[in-house]
PDB file of C-alpha atoms in Angstrom:
ATOM      1  CA  UNK A   1      -9.707   1.647 -15.163  1.00  0.00           C
ATOM      2  CA  UNK A   2      -9.201   3.130 -11.732  1.00  0.00           C
ATOM      3  CA  UNK A   3      -6.546   3.533  -9.089  1.00  0.00           C
ATOM      4  CA  UNK A   4      -8.001   3.248  -5.595  1.00  0.00           C
ATOM      5  CA  UNK A   5      -6.642   4.201  -2.208  1.00  0.00           C
ATOM      6  CA  UNK A   6      -7.610   1.456   0.200  1.00  0.00           C
ATOM      7  CA  UNK A   7      -7.536   1.047   3.929  1.00  0.00           C
ATOM      8  CA  UNK A   8      -7.898  -2.108   6.030  1.00  0.00           C
ATOM      9  CA  UNK A   9      -8.496  -2.053   9.833  1.00  0.00           C
ATOM     10  CA  UNK A  10      -5.851  -4.023  11.722  1.00  0.00           C
ATOM     11  CA  UNK A  11      -7.577  -6.504  14.090  1.00  0.00           C
ATOM     12  CA  UNK A  12      -4.592  -7.103  16.386  1.00  0.00           C
ATOM     13  CA  UNK A  13      -4.659  -3.408  17.341  1.00  0.00           C
ATOM     14  CA  UNK A  14      -8.400  -3.193  18.025  1.00  0.00           C
ATOM     15  CA  UNK A  15      -9.283  -2.254  14.411  1.00  0.00           C
ATOM     16  CA  UNK A  16      -8.357   1.384  15.047  1.00  0.00           C
ATOM     17  CA  UNK A  17      -5.125   1.841  13.086  1.00  0.00           C
ATOM     18  CA  UNK A  18      -5.338   0.932   9.464  1.00  0.00           C
ATOM     19  CA  UNK A  19      -3.095  -0.488   6.766  1.00  0.00           C
ATOM     20  CA  UNK A  20      -3.226   1.700   3.644  1.00  0.00           C
ATOM     21  CA  UNK A  21      -2.679   0.264   0.164  1.00  0.00           C
ATOM     22  CA  UNK A  22      -3.303   1.041  -3.509  1.00  0.00           C
ATOM     23  CA  UNK A  23      -5.374  -1.053  -5.904  1.00  0.00           C
ATOM     24  CA  UNK A  24      -5.690  -1.020  -9.673  1.00  0.00           C
ATOM     25  CA  UNK A  25      -9.129  -2.204 -10.803  1.00  0.00           C
ATOM     26  CA  UNK A  26     -10.709  -2.751 -14.202  1.00  0.00           C
ATOM     27  CA  UNK A  27     -14.023  -1.290 -15.383  1.00  0.00           C
ATOM     28  CA  UNK A  28     -15.980  -3.958 -13.490  1.00  0.00           C
ATOM     29  CA  UNK A  29     -14.154  -3.200 -10.191  1.00  0.00           C
ATOM     30  CA  UNK A  30     -12.157  -6.441 -10.416  1.00  0.00           C
ATOM     31  CA  UNK A  31      -8.680  -6.098  -8.905  1.00  0.00           C
ATOM     32  CA  UNK A  32      -5.838  -6.323 -11.377  1.00  0.00           C
ATOM     33  CA  UNK A  33      -2.881  -5.281  -9.204  1.00  0.00           C
ATOM     34  CA  UNK A  34      -2.211  -3.993  -5.725  1.00  0.00           C
ATOM     35  CA  UNK A  35       0.671  -2.071  -4.115  1.00  0.00           C
ATOM     36  CA  UNK A  36       1.475  -2.577  -0.438  1.00  0.00           C
ATOM     37  CA  UNK A  37       4.158  -1.457   1.944  1.00  0.00           C
ATOM     38  CA  UNK A  38       5.118  -3.297   5.071  1.00  0.00           C
ATOM     39  CA  UNK A  39       7.754  -5.508   6.592  1.00  0.00           C
ATOM     40  CA  UNK A  40       9.157  -8.726   5.282  1.00  0.00           C
ATOM     41  CA  UNK A  41      10.326 -11.857   7.004  1.00  0.00           C
ATOM     42  CA  UNK A  42      13.865 -13.223   6.506  1.00  0.00           C
ATOM     43  CA  UNK A  43      12.498 -15.675   3.898  1.00  0.00           C
ATOM     44  CA  UNK A  44      11.020 -12.776   1.900  1.00  0.00           C
ATOM     45  CA  UNK A  45       7.374 -13.386   2.793  1.00  0.00           C
ATOM     46  CA  UNK A  46       5.177 -10.406   3.651  1.00  0.00           C
ATOM     47  CA  UNK A  47       4.878  -9.971   7.432  1.00  0.00           C
ATOM     48  CA  UNK A  48       1.281  -9.111   8.375  1.00  0.00           C
ATOM     49  CA  UNK A  49       2.040  -8.899  12.102  1.00  0.00           C
ATOM     50  CA  UNK A  50       5.287  -6.933  11.991  1.00  0.00           C
ATOM     51  CA  UNK A  51       6.564  -4.646  14.685  1.00  0.00           C
ATOM     52  CA  UNK A  52       9.880  -4.142  12.921  1.00  0.00           C
ATOM     53  CA  UNK A  53      11.992  -5.613  10.162  1.00  0.00           C
ATOM     54  CA  UNK A  54      13.104  -4.617   6.665  1.00  0.00           C
ATOM     55  CA  UNK A  55      10.677  -2.230   4.954  1.00  0.00           C
ATOM     56  CA  UNK A  56       9.329  -3.566   1.691  1.00  0.00           C
ATOM     57  CA  UNK A  57       7.028  -2.353  -1.057  1.00  0.00           C
ATOM     58  CA  UNK A  58       5.469  -5.082  -3.200  1.00  0.00           C
ATOM     59  CA  UNK A  59       3.123  -5.316  -6.155  1.00  0.00           C
ATOM     60  CA  UNK A  60       0.520  -8.076  -6.204  1.00  0.00           C
ATOM     61  CA  UNK A  61      -0.498  -9.352  -9.631  1.00  0.00           C
ATOM     62  CA  UNK A  62      -3.970 -10.855  -9.216  1.00  0.00           C
ATOM     63  CA  UNK A  63      -3.438 -13.132 -12.213  1.00  0.00           C
ATOM     64  CA  UNK A  64      -0.520 -14.861 -10.408  1.00  0.00           C
ATOM     65  CA  UNK A  65      -1.553 -15.048  -6.778  1.00  0.00           C
ATOM     66  CA  UNK A  66       0.843 -15.883  -3.953  1.00  0.00           C
ATOM     67  CA  UNK A  67      -0.435 -14.233  -0.776  1.00  0.00           C
ATOM     68  CA  UNK A  68       2.592 -15.283   1.308  1.00  0.00           C
ATOM     69  CA  UNK A  69       4.764 -12.886  -0.696  1.00  0.00           C
ATOM     70  CA  UNK A  70       2.187 -10.568  -2.268  1.00  0.00           C
ATOM     71  CA  UNK A  71      -0.755  -9.591  -0.039  1.00  0.00           C
ATOM     72  CA  UNK A  72      -4.322  -8.928  -1.120  1.00  0.00           C
ATOM     73  CA  UNK A  73      -6.224  -6.374   0.933  1.00  0.00           C
ATOM     74  CA  UNK A  74      -8.671  -5.131  -1.715  1.00  0.00           C
ATOM     75  CA  UNK A  75     -10.762  -8.308  -1.505  1.00  0.00           C
ATOM     76  CA  UNK A  76     -11.055  -8.241   2.292  1.00  0.00           C
ATOM     77  CA  UNK A  77     -14.602  -7.338   3.394  1.00  0.00           C
ATOM     78  CA  UNK A  78     -13.420  -4.792   5.986  1.00  0.00           C
ATOM     79  CA  UNK A  79     -11.359  -2.813   3.459  1.00  0.00           C
ATOM     80  CA  UNK A  80     -12.629   0.578   2.352  1.00  0.00           C
ATOM     81  CA  UNK A  81     -11.517   2.414  -0.789  1.00  0.00           C
ATOM     82  CA  UNK A  82     -11.695   5.815  -2.410  1.00  0.00           C
ATOM     83  CA  UNK A  83     -10.956   6.697  -6.028  1.00  0.00           C
ATOM     84  CA  UNK A  84      -7.602   8.388  -6.673  1.00  0.00           C
ATOM     85  CA  UNK A  85      -7.766   8.315 -10.468  1.00  0.00           C
ATOM     86  CA  UNK A  86     -10.164   7.164 -13.144  1.00  0.00           C
ATOM     87  CA  UNK A  87      -9.447   7.352 -16.830  1.00  0.00           C
ATOM     88  CA  UNK A  88      -8.338   5.647 -19.994  1.00  0.00           C
ATOM     89  CA  UNK A  89      -6.403   2.426 -19.693  1.00  0.00           C
ATOM     90  CA  UNK A  90      -3.251   4.052 -21.096  1.00  0.00           C
ATOM     91  CA  UNK A  91      -3.341   6.999 -18.671  1.00  0.00           C
ATOM     92  CA  UNK A  92      -4.110   4.879 -15.623  1.00  0.00           C
ATOM     93  CA  UNK A  93      -1.449   2.282 -16.481  1.00  0.00           C
ATOM     94  CA  UNK A  94       1.175   5.014 -16.954  1.00  0.00           C
ATOM     95  CA  UNK A  95       0.331   6.441 -13.544  1.00  0.00           C
ATOM     96  CA  UNK A  96       0.466   2.942 -12.017  1.00  0.00           C
ATOM     97  CA  UNK A  97       3.886   2.360 -13.628  1.00  0.00           C
ATOM     98  CA  UNK A  98       5.155   5.454 -11.806  1.00  0.00           C
ATOM     99  CA  UNK A  99       3.937   3.885  -8.562  1.00  0.00           C
ATOM    100  CA  UNK A 100       5.630   0.544  -9.218  1.00  0.00           C
ATOM    101  CA  UNK A 101       8.891   2.325 -10.032  1.00  0.00           C
ATOM    102  CA  UNK A 102       8.618   4.195  -6.729  1.00  0.00           C
ATOM    103  CA  UNK A 103       7.882   0.914  -4.896  1.00  0.00           C
ATOM    104  CA  UNK A 104      11.070  -0.606  -6.323  1.00  0.00           C
ATOM    105  CA  UNK A 105      13.038   2.475  -5.259  1.00  0.00           C
ATOM    106  CA  UNK A 106      11.628   2.264  -1.705  1.00  0.00           C
ATOM    107  CA  UNK A 107      12.643  -1.388  -1.509  1.00  0.00           C
ATOM    108  CA  UNK A 108      16.227  -0.448  -2.435  1.00  0.00           C
ATOM    109  CA  UNK A 109      16.516   2.153   0.339  1.00  0.00           C
ATOM    110  CA  UNK A 110      17.154  -0.556   2.919  1.00  0.00           C
ATOM    111  CA  UNK A 111      15.017   1.116   5.589  1.00  0.00           C
ATOM    112  CA  UNK A 112      13.528  -0.570   8.634  1.00  0.00           C
ATOM    113  CA  UNK A 113       9.818  -0.963   9.292  1.00  0.00           C
ATOM    114  CA  UNK A 114       8.499   0.606  12.499  1.00  0.00           C
ATOM    115  CA  UNK A 115       4.863   0.364  13.583  1.00  0.00           C
ATOM    116  CA  UNK A 116       4.562   4.036  14.553  1.00  0.00           C
ATOM    117  CA  UNK A 117       7.212   5.314  12.151  1.00  0.00           C
ATOM    118  CA  UNK A 118       8.094   4.348   8.610  1.00  0.00           C
ATOM    119  CA  UNK A 119       5.435   1.777   7.806  1.00  0.00           C
ATOM    120  CA  UNK A 120       2.823   0.701   5.233  1.00  0.00           C
ATOM    121  CA  UNK A 121       1.022   4.029   5.517  1.00  0.00           C
ATOM    122  CA  UNK A 122       4.228   5.952   4.824  1.00  0.00           C
ATOM    123  CA  UNK A 123       4.743   3.813   1.727  1.00  0.00           C
ATOM    124  CA  UNK A 124       1.154   4.258   0.482  1.00  0.00           C
ATOM    125  CA  UNK A 125       1.308   8.051   0.839  1.00  0.00           C
ATOM    126  CA  UNK A 126       4.705   8.205  -0.892  1.00  0.00           C
ATOM    127  CA  UNK A 127       3.488   6.045  -3.796  1.00  0.00           C
ATOM    128  CA  UNK A 128       0.447   8.265  -4.316  1.00  0.00           C
ATOM    129  CA  UNK A 129       2.663  11.348  -4.413  1.00  0.00           C
ATOM    130  CA  UNK A 130       5.117   9.701  -6.839  1.00  0.00           C
ATOM    131  CA  UNK A 131       2.153   8.915  -9.092  1.00  0.00           C
ATOM    132  CA  UNK A 132       1.488  12.646  -9.199  1.00  0.00           C
ATOM    133  CA  UNK A 133      -1.792  12.245  -7.318  1.00  0.00           C
ATOM    134  CA  UNK A 134      -3.066  13.772  -4.087  1.00  0.00           C
ATOM    135  CA  UNK A 135      -3.365  11.407  -1.109  1.00  0.00           C
ATOM    136  CA  UNK A 136      -6.833  11.448   0.476  1.00  0.00           C
ATOM    137  CA  UNK A 137      -7.216  13.160   3.837  1.00  0.00           C
ATOM    138  CA  UNK A 138      -7.646   9.821   5.642  1.00  0.00           C
ATOM    139  CA  UNK A 139      -4.010   9.030   4.755  1.00  0.00           C
ATOM    140  CA  UNK A 140      -2.920  11.655   7.294  1.00  0.00           C
ATOM    141  CA  UNK A 141      -5.039  10.837  10.359  1.00  0.00           C
ATOM    142  CA  UNK A 142      -2.591  10.289  13.230  1.00  0.00           C
ATOM    143  CA  UNK A 143      -4.517   7.511  14.990  1.00  0.00           C
ATOM    144  CA  UNK A 144      -6.168   5.859  11.999  1.00  0.00           C
ATOM    145  CA  UNK A 145      -3.105   6.016   9.733  1.00  0.00           C
ATOM    146  CA  UNK A 146       0.027   6.254  11.868  1.00  0.00           C
ATOM    147  CA  UNK A 147       3.021   6.969   9.679  1.00  0.00           C
ATOM    148  CA  UNK A 148       0.915   8.495   6.889  1.00  0.00           C
ATOM    149  CA  UNK A 149       2.338  11.971   7.546  1.00  0.00           C
ATOM    150  CA  UNK A 150       5.919  10.742   7.595  1.00  0.00           C
ATOM    151  CA  UNK A 151       8.200  11.320   4.659  1.00  0.00           C
ATOM    152  CA  UNK A 152      11.174   9.312   3.571  1.00  0.00           C
ATOM    153  CA  UNK A 153      14.521  10.835   4.581  1.00  0.00           C
ATOM    154  CA  UNK A 154      15.591  11.396   0.989  1.00  0.00           C
ATOM    155  CA  UNK A 155      14.168  11.552  -2.492  1.00  0.00           C
ATOM    156  CA  UNK A 156      13.940   7.907  -3.557  1.00  0.00           C
ATOM    157  CA  UNK A 157      12.941   8.010  -7.215  1.00  0.00           C
TER     158      UNK A 157
END
């Protein structure tokens, strides 16, 4: 199993800034789960075109798909990925569990989503750190990954 750091170019902004996410894949590179940060609509759906709103962190379970609430970026052709961790199923799943716990803690903070501030890239970087892994350098590019250098105002997990 592997944990991947993924990045998807955002078309509405000329493909330059990217949405960062994490993916858990099996030995055949099939997605099992995905972690995403972003904004949510008042009805709880994931807001792909957000400029502001409540910040959310959600886990997609590929066996129970509902893309309105749980996005899937790993399968998108324009997404790129790099390996964060590869190992035994037990080790990788334990690391992933740390990430899902951090995602739940981020959700409870009640923060607002801001395009150039606390956004999906902030969430992705924070989840990687809470997993005890090192975010890849592309997580910190100011133009490509706005918000990736930002930190949450307090320890959240």
